[in-house]
Coordinates of C-alpha atoms in Angstrom, one line a residue:
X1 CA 8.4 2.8 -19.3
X2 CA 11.6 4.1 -17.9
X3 CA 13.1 2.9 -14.8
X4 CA 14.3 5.8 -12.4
X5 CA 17.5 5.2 -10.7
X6 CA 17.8 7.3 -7.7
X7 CA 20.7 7.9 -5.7
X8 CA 19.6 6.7 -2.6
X9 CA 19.2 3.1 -1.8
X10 CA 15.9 2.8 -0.5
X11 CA 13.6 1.5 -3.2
X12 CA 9.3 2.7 -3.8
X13 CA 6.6 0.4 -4.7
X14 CA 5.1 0.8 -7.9
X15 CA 2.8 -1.4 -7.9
X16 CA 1.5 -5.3 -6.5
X17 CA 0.0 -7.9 -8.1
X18 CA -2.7 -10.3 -6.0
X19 CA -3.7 -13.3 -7.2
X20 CA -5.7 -16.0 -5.6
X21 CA -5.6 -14.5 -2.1
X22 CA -9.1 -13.9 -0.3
X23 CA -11.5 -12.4 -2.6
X24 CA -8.6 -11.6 -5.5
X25 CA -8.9 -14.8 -7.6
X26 CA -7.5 -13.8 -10.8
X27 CA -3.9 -11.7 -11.1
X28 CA -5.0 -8.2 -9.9
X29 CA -2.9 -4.9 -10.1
X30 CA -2.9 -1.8 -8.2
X31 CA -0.7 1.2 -9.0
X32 CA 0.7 3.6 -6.1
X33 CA 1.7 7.0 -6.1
X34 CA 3.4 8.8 -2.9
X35 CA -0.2 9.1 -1.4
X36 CA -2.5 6.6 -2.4
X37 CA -5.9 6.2 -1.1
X38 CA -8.6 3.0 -1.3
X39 CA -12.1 3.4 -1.7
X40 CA -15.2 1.6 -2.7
X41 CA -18.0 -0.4 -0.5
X42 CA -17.8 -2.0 2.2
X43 CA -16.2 -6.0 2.8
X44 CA -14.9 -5.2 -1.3
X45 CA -11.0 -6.1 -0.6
X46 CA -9.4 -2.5 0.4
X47 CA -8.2 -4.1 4.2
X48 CA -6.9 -6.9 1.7
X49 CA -4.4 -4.9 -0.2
X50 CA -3.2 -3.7 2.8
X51 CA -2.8 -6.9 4.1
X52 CA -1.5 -8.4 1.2
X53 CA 1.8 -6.0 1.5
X54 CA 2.1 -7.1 5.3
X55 CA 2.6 -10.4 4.4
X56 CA 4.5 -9.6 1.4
X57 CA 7.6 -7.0 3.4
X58 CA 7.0 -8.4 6.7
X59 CA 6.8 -12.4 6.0
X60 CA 4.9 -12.9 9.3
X61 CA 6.7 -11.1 12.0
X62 CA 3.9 -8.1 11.0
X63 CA 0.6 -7.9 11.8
X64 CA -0.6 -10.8 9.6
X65 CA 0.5 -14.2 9.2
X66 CA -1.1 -16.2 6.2
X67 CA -2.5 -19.4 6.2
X68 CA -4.2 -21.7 4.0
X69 CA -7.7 -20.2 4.7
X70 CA -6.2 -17.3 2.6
X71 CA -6.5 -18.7 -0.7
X72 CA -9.6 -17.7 -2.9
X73 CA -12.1 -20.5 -2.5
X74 CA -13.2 -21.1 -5.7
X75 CA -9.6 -21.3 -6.8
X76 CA -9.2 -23.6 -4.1
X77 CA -12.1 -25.6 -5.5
X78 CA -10.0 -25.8 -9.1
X79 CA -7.4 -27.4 -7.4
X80 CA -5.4 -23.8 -7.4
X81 CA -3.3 -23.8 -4.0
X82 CA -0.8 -21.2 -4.7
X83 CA -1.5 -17.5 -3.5
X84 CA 0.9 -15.0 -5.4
X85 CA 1.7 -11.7 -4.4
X86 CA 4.4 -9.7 -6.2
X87 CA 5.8 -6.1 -6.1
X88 CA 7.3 -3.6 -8.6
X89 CA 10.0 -1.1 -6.9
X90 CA 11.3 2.0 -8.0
X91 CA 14.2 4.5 -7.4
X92 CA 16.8 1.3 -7.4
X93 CA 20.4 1.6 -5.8
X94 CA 22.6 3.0 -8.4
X95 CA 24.8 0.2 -7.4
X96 CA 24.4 -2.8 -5.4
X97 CA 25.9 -5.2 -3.3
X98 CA 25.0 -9.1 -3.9
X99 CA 27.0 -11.4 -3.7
X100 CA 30.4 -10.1 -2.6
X101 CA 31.7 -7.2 -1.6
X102 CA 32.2 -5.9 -5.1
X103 CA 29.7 -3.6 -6.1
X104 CA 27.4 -4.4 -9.5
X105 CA 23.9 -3.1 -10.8
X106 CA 20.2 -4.6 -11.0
X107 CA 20.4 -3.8 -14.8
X108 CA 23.9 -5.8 -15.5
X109 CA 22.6 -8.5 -13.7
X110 CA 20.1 -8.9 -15.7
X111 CA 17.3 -8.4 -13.2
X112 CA 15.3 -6.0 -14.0
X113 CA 11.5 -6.7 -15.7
X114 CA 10.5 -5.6 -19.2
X115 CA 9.4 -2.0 -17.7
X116 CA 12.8 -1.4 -16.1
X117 CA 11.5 -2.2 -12.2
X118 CA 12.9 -4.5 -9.6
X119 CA 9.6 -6.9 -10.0
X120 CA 9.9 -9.6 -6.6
X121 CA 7.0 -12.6 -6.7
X122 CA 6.3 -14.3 -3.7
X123 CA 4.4 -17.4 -3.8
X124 CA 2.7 -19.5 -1.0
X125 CA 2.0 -22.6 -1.8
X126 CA -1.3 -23.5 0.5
X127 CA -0.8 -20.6 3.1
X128 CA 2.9 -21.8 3.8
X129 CA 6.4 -20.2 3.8
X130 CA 7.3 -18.0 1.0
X131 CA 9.5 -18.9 -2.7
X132 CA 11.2 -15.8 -3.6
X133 CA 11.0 -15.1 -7.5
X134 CA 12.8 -12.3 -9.3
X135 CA 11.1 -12.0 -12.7
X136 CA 13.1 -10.1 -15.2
X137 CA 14.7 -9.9 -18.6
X138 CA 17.2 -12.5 -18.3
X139 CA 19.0 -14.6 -20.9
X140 CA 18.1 -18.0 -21.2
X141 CA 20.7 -19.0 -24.2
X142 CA 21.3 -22.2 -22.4
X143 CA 25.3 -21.5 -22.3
X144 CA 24.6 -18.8 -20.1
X145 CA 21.6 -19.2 -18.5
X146 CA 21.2 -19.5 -14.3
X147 CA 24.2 -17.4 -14.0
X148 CA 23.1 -16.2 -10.6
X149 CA 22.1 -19.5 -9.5
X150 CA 25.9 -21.1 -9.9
X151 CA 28.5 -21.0 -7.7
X152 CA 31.8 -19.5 -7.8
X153 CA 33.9 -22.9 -9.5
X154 CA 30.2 -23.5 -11.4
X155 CA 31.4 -19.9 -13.0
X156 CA 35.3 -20.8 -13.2
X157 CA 34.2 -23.8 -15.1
X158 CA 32.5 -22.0 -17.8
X159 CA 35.0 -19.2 -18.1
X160 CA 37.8 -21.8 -18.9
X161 CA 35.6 -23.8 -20.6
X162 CA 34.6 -21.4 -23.1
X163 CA 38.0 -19.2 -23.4
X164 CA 36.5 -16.4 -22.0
X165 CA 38.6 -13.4 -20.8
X166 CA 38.1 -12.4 -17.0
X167 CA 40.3 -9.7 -15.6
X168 CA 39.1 -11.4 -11.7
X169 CA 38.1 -14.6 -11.4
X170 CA 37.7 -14.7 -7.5
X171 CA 34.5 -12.5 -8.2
X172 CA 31.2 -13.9 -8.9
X173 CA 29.6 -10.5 -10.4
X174 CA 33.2 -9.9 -12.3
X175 CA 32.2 -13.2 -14.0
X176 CA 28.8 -13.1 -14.9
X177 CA 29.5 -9.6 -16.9
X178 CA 32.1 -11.5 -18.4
X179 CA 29.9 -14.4 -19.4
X180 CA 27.2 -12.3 -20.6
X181 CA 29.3 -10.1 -22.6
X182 CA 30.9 -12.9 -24.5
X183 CA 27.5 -14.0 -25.8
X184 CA 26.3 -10.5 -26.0
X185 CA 24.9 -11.4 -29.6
X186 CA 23.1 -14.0 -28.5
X187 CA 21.8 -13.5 -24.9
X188 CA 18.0 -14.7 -25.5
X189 CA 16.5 -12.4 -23.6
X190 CA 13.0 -13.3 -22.2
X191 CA 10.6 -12.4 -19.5
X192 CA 11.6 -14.9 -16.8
X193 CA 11.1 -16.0 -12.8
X194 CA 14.7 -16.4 -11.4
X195 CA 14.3 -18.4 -8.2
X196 CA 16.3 -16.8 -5.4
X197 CA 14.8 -19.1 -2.6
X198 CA 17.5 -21.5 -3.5
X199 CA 21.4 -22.1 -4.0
X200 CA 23.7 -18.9 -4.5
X201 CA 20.7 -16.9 -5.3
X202 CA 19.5 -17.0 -1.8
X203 CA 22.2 -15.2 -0.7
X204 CA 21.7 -12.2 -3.3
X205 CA 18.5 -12.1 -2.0
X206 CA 19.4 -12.0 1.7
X207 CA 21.2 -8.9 0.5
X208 CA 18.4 -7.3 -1.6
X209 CA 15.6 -7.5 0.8
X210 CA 17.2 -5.2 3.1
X211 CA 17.2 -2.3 0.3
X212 CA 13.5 -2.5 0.6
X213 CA 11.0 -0.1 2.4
X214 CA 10.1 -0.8 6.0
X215 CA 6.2 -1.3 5.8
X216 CA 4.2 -0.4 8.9
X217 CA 0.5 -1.5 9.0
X218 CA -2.0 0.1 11.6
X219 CA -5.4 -1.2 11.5
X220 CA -8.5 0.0 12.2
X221 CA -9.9 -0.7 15.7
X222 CA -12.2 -4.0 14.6
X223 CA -9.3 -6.5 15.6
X224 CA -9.2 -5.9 19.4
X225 CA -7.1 -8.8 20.6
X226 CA -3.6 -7.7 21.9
X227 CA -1.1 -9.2 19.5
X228 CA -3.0 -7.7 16.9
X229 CA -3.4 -3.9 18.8
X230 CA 0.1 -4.0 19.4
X231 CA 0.7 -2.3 16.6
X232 CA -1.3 0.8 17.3
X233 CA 1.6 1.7 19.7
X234 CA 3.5 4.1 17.1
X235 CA 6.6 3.6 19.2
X236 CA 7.0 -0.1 18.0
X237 CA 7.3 1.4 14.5
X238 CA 9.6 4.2 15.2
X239 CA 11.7 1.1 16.7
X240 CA 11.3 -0.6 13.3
X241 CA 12.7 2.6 11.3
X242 CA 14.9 3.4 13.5
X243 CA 17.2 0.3 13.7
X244 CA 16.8 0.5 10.0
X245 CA 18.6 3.1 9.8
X246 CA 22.1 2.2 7.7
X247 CA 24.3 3.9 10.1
X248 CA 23.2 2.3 13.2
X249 CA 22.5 -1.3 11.6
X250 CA 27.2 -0.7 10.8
X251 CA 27.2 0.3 14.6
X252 CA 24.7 -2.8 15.9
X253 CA 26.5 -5.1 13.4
X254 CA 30.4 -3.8 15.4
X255 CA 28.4 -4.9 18.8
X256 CA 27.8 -8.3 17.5
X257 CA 31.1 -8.7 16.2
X258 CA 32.3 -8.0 19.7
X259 CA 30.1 -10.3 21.4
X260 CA 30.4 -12.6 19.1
X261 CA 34.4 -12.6 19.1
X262 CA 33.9 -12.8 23.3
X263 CA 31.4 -16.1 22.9
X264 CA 33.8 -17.3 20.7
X265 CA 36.9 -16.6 23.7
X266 CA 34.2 -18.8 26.0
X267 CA 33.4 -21.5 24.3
X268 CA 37.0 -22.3 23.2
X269 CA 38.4 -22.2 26.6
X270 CA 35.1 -24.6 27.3
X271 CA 36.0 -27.1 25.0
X272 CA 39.7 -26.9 26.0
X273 CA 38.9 -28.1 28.9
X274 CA 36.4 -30.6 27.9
X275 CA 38.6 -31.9 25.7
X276 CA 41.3 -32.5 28.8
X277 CA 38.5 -34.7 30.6
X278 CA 36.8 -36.3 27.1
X279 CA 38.6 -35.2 23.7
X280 CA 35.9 -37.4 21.4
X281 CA 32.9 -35.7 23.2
X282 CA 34.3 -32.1 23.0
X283 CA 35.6 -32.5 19.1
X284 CA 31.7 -33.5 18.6
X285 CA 30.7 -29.8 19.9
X286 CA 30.5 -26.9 17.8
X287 CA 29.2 -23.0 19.3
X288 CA 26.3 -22.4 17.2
X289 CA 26.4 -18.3 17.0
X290 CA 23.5 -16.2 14.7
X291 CA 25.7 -13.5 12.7
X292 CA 24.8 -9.8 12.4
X293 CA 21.9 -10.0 10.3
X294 CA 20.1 -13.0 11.8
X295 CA 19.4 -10.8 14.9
X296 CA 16.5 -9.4 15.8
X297 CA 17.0 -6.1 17.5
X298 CA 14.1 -5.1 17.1
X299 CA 13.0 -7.7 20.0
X300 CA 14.9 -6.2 22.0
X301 CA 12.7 -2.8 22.3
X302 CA 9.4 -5.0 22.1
X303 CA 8.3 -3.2 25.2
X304 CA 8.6 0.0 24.6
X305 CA 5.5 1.6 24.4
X306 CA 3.5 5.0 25.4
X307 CA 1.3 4.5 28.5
X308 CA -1.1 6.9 30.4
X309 CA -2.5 7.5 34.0
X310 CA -0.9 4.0 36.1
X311 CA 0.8 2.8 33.4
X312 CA -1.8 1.5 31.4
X313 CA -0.4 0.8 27.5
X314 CA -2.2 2.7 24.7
X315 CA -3.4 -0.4 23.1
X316 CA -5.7 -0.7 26.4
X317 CA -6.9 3.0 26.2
X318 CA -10.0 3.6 24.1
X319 CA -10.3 3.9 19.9
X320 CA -10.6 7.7 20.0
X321 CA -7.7 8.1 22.0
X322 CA -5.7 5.5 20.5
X323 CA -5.9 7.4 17.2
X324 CA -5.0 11.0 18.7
X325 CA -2.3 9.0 19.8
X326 CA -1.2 8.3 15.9
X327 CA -2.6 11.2 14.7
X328 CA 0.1 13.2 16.8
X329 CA 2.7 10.4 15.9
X330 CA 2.2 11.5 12.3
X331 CA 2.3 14.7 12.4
X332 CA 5.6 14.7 14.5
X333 CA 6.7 12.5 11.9
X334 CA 6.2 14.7 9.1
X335 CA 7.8 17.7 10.6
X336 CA 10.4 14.8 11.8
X337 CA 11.5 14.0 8.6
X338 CA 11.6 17.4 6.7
X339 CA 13.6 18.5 9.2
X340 CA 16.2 15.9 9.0
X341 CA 16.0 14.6 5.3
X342 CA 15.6 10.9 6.5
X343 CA 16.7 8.3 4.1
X344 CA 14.8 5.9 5.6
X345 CA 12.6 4.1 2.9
X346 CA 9.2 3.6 4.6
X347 CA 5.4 3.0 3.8
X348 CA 2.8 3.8 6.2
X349 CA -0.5 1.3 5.6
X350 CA -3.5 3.0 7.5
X351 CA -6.7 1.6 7.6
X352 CA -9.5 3.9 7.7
X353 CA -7.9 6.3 10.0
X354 CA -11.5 8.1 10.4
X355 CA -11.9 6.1 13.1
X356 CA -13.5 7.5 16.0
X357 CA -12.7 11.0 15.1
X358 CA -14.1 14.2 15.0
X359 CA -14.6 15.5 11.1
X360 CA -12.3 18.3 12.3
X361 CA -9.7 15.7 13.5
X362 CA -10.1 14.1 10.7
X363 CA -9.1 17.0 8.3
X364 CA -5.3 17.7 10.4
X365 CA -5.1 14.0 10.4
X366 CA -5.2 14.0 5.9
X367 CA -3.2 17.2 6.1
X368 CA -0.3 15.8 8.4
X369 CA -0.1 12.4 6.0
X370 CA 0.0 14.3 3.2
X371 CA 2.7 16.4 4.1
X372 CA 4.4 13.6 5.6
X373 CA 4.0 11.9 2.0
X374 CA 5.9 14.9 0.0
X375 CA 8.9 13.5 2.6
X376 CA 11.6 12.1 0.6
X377 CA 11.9 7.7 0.7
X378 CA 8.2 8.0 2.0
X379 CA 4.9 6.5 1.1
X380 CA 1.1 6.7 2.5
X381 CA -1.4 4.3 2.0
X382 CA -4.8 4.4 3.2
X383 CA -7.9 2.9 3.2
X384 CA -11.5 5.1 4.2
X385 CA -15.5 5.6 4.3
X386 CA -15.0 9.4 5.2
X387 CA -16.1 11.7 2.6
X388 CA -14.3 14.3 5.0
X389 CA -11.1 12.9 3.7
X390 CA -11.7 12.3 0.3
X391 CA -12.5 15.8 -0.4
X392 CA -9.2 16.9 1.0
X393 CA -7.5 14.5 -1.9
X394 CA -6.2 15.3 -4.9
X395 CA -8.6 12.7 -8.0
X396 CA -5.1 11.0 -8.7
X397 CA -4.6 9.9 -5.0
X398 CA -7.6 7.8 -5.2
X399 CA -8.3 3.8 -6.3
X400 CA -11.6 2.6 -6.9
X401 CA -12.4 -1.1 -6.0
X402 CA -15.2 -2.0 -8.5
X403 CA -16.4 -5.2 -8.4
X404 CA -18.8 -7.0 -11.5
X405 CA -19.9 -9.9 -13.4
X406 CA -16.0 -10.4 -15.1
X407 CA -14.6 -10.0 -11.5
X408 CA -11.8 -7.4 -9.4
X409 CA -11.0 -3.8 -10.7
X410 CA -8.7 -1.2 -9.7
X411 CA -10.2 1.9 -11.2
X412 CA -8.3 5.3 -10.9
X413 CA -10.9 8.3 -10.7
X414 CA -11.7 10.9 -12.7
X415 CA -13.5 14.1 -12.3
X416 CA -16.7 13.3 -13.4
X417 CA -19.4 16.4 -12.5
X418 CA -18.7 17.5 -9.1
X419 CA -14.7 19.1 -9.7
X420 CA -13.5 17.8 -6.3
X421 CA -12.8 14.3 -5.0
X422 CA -16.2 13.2 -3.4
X423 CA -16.7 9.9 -2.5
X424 CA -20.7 9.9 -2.9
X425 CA -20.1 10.5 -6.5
X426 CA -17.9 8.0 -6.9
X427 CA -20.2 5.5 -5.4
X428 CA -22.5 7.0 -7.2
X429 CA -20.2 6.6 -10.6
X430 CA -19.4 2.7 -9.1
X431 CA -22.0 1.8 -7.6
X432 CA -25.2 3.5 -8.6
X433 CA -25.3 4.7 -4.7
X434 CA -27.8 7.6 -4.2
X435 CA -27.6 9.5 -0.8
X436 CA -28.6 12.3 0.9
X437 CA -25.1 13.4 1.7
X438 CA -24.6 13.6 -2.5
X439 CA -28.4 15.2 -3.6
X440 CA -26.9 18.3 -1.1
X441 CA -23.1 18.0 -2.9
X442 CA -25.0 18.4 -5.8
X443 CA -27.1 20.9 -4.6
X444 CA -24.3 23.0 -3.1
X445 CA -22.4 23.1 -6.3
X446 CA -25.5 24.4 -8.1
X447 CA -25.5 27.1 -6.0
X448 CA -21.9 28.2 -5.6
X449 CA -21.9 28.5 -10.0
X450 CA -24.8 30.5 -9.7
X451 CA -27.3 28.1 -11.5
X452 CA -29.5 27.3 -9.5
X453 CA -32.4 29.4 -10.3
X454 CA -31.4 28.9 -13.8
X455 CA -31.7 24.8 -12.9
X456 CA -35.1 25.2 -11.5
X457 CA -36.6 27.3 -14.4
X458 CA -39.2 25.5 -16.3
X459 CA -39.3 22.5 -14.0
X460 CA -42.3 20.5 -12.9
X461 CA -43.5 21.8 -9.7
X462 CA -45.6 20.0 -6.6
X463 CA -47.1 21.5 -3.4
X464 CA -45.1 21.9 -0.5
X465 CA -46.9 22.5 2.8
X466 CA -45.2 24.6 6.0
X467 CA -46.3 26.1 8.9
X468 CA -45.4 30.0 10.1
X469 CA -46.5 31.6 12.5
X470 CA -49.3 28.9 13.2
X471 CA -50.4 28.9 9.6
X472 CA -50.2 26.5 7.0
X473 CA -48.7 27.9 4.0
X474 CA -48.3 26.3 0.2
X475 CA -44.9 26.5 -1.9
X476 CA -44.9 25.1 -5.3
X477 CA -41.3 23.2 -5.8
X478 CA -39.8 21.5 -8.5
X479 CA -38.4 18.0 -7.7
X480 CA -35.3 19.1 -6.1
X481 CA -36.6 21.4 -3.8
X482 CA -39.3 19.6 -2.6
X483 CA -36.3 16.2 -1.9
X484 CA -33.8 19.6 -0.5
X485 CA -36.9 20.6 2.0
X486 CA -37.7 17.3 3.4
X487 CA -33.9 16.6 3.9
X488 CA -33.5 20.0 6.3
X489 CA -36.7 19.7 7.8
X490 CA -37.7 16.8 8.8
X491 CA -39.6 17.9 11.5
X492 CA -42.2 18.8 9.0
X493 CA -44.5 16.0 8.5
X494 CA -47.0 17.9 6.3
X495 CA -46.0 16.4 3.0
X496 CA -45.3 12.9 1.2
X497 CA -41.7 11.9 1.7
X498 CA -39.7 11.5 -1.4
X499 CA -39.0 8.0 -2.6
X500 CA -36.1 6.3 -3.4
X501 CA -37.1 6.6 -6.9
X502 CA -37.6 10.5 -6.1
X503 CA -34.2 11.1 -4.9
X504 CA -32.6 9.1 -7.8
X505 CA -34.0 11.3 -10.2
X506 CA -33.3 14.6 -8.6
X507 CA -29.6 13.5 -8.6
X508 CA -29.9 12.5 -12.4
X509 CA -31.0 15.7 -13.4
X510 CA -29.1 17.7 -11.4
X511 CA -25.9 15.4 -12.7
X512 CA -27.2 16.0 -16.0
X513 CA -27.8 19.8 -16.1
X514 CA -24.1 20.2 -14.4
X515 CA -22.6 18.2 -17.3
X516 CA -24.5 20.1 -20.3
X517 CA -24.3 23.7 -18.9
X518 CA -20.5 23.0 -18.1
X519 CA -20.1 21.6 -22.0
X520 CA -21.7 24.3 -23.2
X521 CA -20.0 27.0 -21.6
X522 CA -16.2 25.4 -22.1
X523 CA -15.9 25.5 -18.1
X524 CA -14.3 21.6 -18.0
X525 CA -15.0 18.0 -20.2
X526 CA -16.8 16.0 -17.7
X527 CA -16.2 12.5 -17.9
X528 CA -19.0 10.5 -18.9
X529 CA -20.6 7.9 -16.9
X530 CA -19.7 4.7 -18.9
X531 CA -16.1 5.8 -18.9

C-alpha cells in the first residue's frame, strides 16, 4: 500500500484500531472512506467508534472523557488495564516542521508504518491520561536507534563520536539524516512504537498533533444533560474550525506575543520595585506566562450560541428542532466550503442523524453530507437505523457491525440480491432479521424486473378471503401474496395471519428466485449469503 502525499497539510484518517475499550476487547479495525456510514443492531458498538475518535482527537476537552469504567470487562478480569486506540492518517504534509524551524519529512524521519501512513497509538492505562506512540518503520541498529528521543548535544555526541560528516550541527533534523545515512547499510528497520509522550519527542509531537483533523462529534438526542447537548449548538464547532484555521492561529499567535511582551513590561517594573523594598523575596518570583499554543481561544467564544424566541439556547429547544437546526448547519456548510476551497482538515461524527425527522428531512439531510463530504480536507461519519438513508448510500459507504461466537467484526457490504443499499437486507444478510419493511423491498423489486407473475407461476396456493361490496369473495394466493395481503390490509380479519415462520420463507424464496433468475440471465453476480 502506497502512501499519498498531498500538498496540503491537513492529514485523513484511514483507519482506527480499538482494543479493550467497552465492548471491543480484542484489537479491532475499521476502515474509512470520505463518507462512511455504521450500521448493524442496536447497543452493537457503532456510538463506540464514534466515541472512541472523540477521545482519541479531542483528549477530553470533547464530548467524552474516558475513565476506567471504559475498559472491556472481561479484559479487566485478565488483569488487562490498558485501553488502546490508534489512528492511520493520510494525505501527509509534504514537509514538516518538528523540532525546529527547519523543515524535514515523516518518511526521512523514519516515521511512517509499514503501509506508508502516519500510524499514532494512544494508550490509557486504567481510564487515565493518554501515552502518545508513533509506530513506524524505524531503525533499531542500537548505534542509531532513539534518534528522535535525544537531544541536541545527545546528537553532537554521536556525530563526533562516530566521524560523521554534518554540514549543520545546530539542527536536530540536519543530524539525524546524517546519522541515518551513515548507517544506511545497516539501519535495522523494524515495525516499532516510538514513544513521543516523553523527552525531545514530546515536543515533535506538540508540533504534529496540530496537522491533524478537527473532529466534531454530535450525538444523538439520548444524553440530555447540558454539558453533553452543548455540542448540538453547531456554532461551537464552527468556532473550533475556525480558529483552526492556519492564517488566523499566525494572527492569534502575534496578539499573544503582544500581550505577552506587555505582561512581561508589568511584572518587571513589579519586581523592580519589590526588589527596592525586599531583593531576596522578589529574586524568588518568576511571571509564569502560557505561550501561544497553550491558549485556549477557543474558551473564549464558549458562549456563542444560536437561540430562539427570549433567548432560549438551542440545546433547550426540542430534538426535532435541534436537528433542523444542524441539518441547515450542514448544508450551509457544504455550499460553505465549495465556495471557498477551505483547507481546513475536519471530520464530522453524527450519530444517527434520523433523529426526530421527517423521511423527507431525512433524505436533504444525506444529500447535504454527502455533498459536503466530496469537499476537499473533509470527512463524514455517521451512525443510523433509517433505511431512508441507507438507500440514498452508495454499498462502499457502509460498515457492518457483526457480532459472533469469535467476537467484533467490521464487515464492508456487498450487493447481495436487492442492487441498492438497504439496510433490511443487510440485517437480513447479518442477522437473519426478517421484516415486513424487507418482504415488500423484495416484493417491489419483483415487480419493477417484471417477474413477478413469472415468480408466482406454479406456486402453492391457499385461500384468501375479502369482502366487496358486502360479499365475501375467495382468492387463491401463493405464499407471498397471501403474507403481501395481510401486510396492506390489515383491517381484514377473515384469514389466518402469517407466522413468523411464513414470512421467513416468503423472503427465502423470493431472495432465492431473484438470485437464480439474475444468474441465469447475466443481469449481476449476486453475492452469496455465506460470503
Amino acid at each position: 500500500m502506497i502512501c499519498k502525499i498531498g500538498g496540503n497539510h491537513n492529514m485523513k484518517i484511514e483507519s482506527i484500531k480499538i482494543k479493550n475499550f467497552r465492548s471491543y476487547k480484542e484489537e479491532t479495525v475499521i476502515c474509512f472512506d470520505d463518507l462512511t456510514v455504521l450500521v448493524g443492531r442496536n447497543d452493537i458498538g457503532k456510538s463506540t467508534i464514534l466515541e472512541a475518535l472523540d477521545i482519541f482527537f479531542n483528549d477530553g476537552s470533547g464530548v467524552i472523557k474516558i475513565d476506567k469504567t471504559d475498559l472491556n470487562i472481561q479484559a479487566s478480569r485478565n488483569g488487562d488495564n490498558e485501553t488502546v486506540i490508534s489512528a492511520c492518517f493520510s494525505e501527509l504534509p509534504e514537509s514538516i516542521i518538528i523540532d525546529s524551524a527547519v523543515q524535514t519529512t515523516l518518511g526521512s524521519e523514519y516515521m511512517l508504518n509499514s503501509d506508508g501512513y502516519l500510524e499514532v497509538v494512544k494508550k490509557y492505562k486504567s481510564g487515565g491520561k493518554a501515552s502518545v506512540f508513533i509506530r513506524a518503520k524505524h531503525p533499531t541498529n542500537a548505534d542509531c536507534k532513539d534518534l528522535l528521543l535525544k537531544k541536541n548535544a545527545d546528537l553532537k555526541r554521536i556525530i563526533t563520536g562516530k566521524g560523521i560528516e554534518c554540514e549543520n550541527q545546530s539542527v536536530n533534523a540536519t543530524m539525524r539524516r546524517a546519522i541515518w545515512e551513515h548507517y544506511a547499510d545497516d539501519l535495522n528497520l523494524q515495525d516499532i512504537e516510538i514513544d513521543v509522550s516523553k523527552e525531545d519527542a514530546k515536543k515533535i509531537w506538540d508540533k504534529l498533533s496540530s496537522y491533524m483533523p478537527v473532529y466534531s462529534l454530535f450525538q444523538s438526542d439520548r444524553k440530555n444533560s447540558d454539558g453533553d447537548s452543548e455540542v448540538q449548538d453547531p456554532l461551537k464547532e464552527a468556532v473550533k474550525q475556525i480558529i483552526n484555521d492556519e492564517e488566523l492561529q499566525q494572527t492569534l499567535a502575534s496578539v499573544a506575543e503582544v500581550v505577552e511582551t506587555k505582561l512581561k513590561e508589568v511584572s518587571s517594573r513589579t519586581l523592580e520595585k519589590l526588589r527596592e523594598m525586599d531583593p531576596a523575596v522578589a529574586n524568588s518570583l518568576n511571571p509564569v506566562i502560557p505561550t501561544a499554543d497553550k491558549l485556549k481561544w477557543v474558551d473564549v467564544f464558549k458562549a456563542v450560541s444560536i437561540s430562539g424566541d427570549e433567548d432560549i439556547p438551542i440545546n433547550k429547544r426540542g430534538s426535532g428542532v435541534k436537528r433542523l437546526v444542524l441539518l441547515n448547519f450542514f448544508r450551509a456548510e457544504a455550499e460553505r466550503r465549495a465556495e471557498e476551497g477551505d483547507n481546513t482538515g475536519i471530520i464530522y461524527a453524527i450519530e444517527e442523524p434520523e433523529t426526530s425527522q421527517h423521511s423527507n428531512n431525512q433524505r436533504v439531510l444525506i444529500k447535504a453530507l454527502k455533498e459536503l463530504a466530496q469537499a476537499a480536507n473533509t470527512q463524514i461519519l455517521l451512525t443510523t437505523h433509517s433505511p431512508v438513508i441507507v438507500k440514498e448510500l452508495d454499498f462502499e459507504n457502509l460498515r457492518l457491525i457483526y457480532e459472533d461466537e469469535n467476537g467484533k467484526r467490521i464487515l464492508s457490504v456487498e450487493p447481495a440480491v436487492l442492487q441498492y443499499p438497504s439496510l433490511n437486507e443487510v440485517n437480513y444478510a447479518a442477522y437473519g432479521e426478517v421484516t415486513e419493511e424487507y418482504h415488500n423491498e423484495l416484493y417491489g423489486f419483483l415487480e419493477f424486473q417484471q417477474w413477478l407473475n413469472d415468480y408466482k407461476n406454479g406456486r402453492p396456493q391457499r385461500p384468501y378471503l375479502y369482502v366487496k361490496n358486502g360479499n365475501t369473495k375467495t382468492w387463491n394466493l401463493d405464499l407471498t401474496e397471501y403474507v403481501r395481503h395481510q401486510i396492506h390490509h390489515p383491517e381484514n380479519h377473515s384469514n389466518a395471519h402469517f407466522t413468523r415462520d411464513e414470512l421467513r420463507q416468503s423472503i427465502e424464496d423470493m431472495r432465492d428466485y431473484i438470485r437464480n433468475r439474475a444468474e441465469a440471465e447475466g443481469i449481476w453476480d449476486p453475492i452469496p449469503d455465506d460470503e
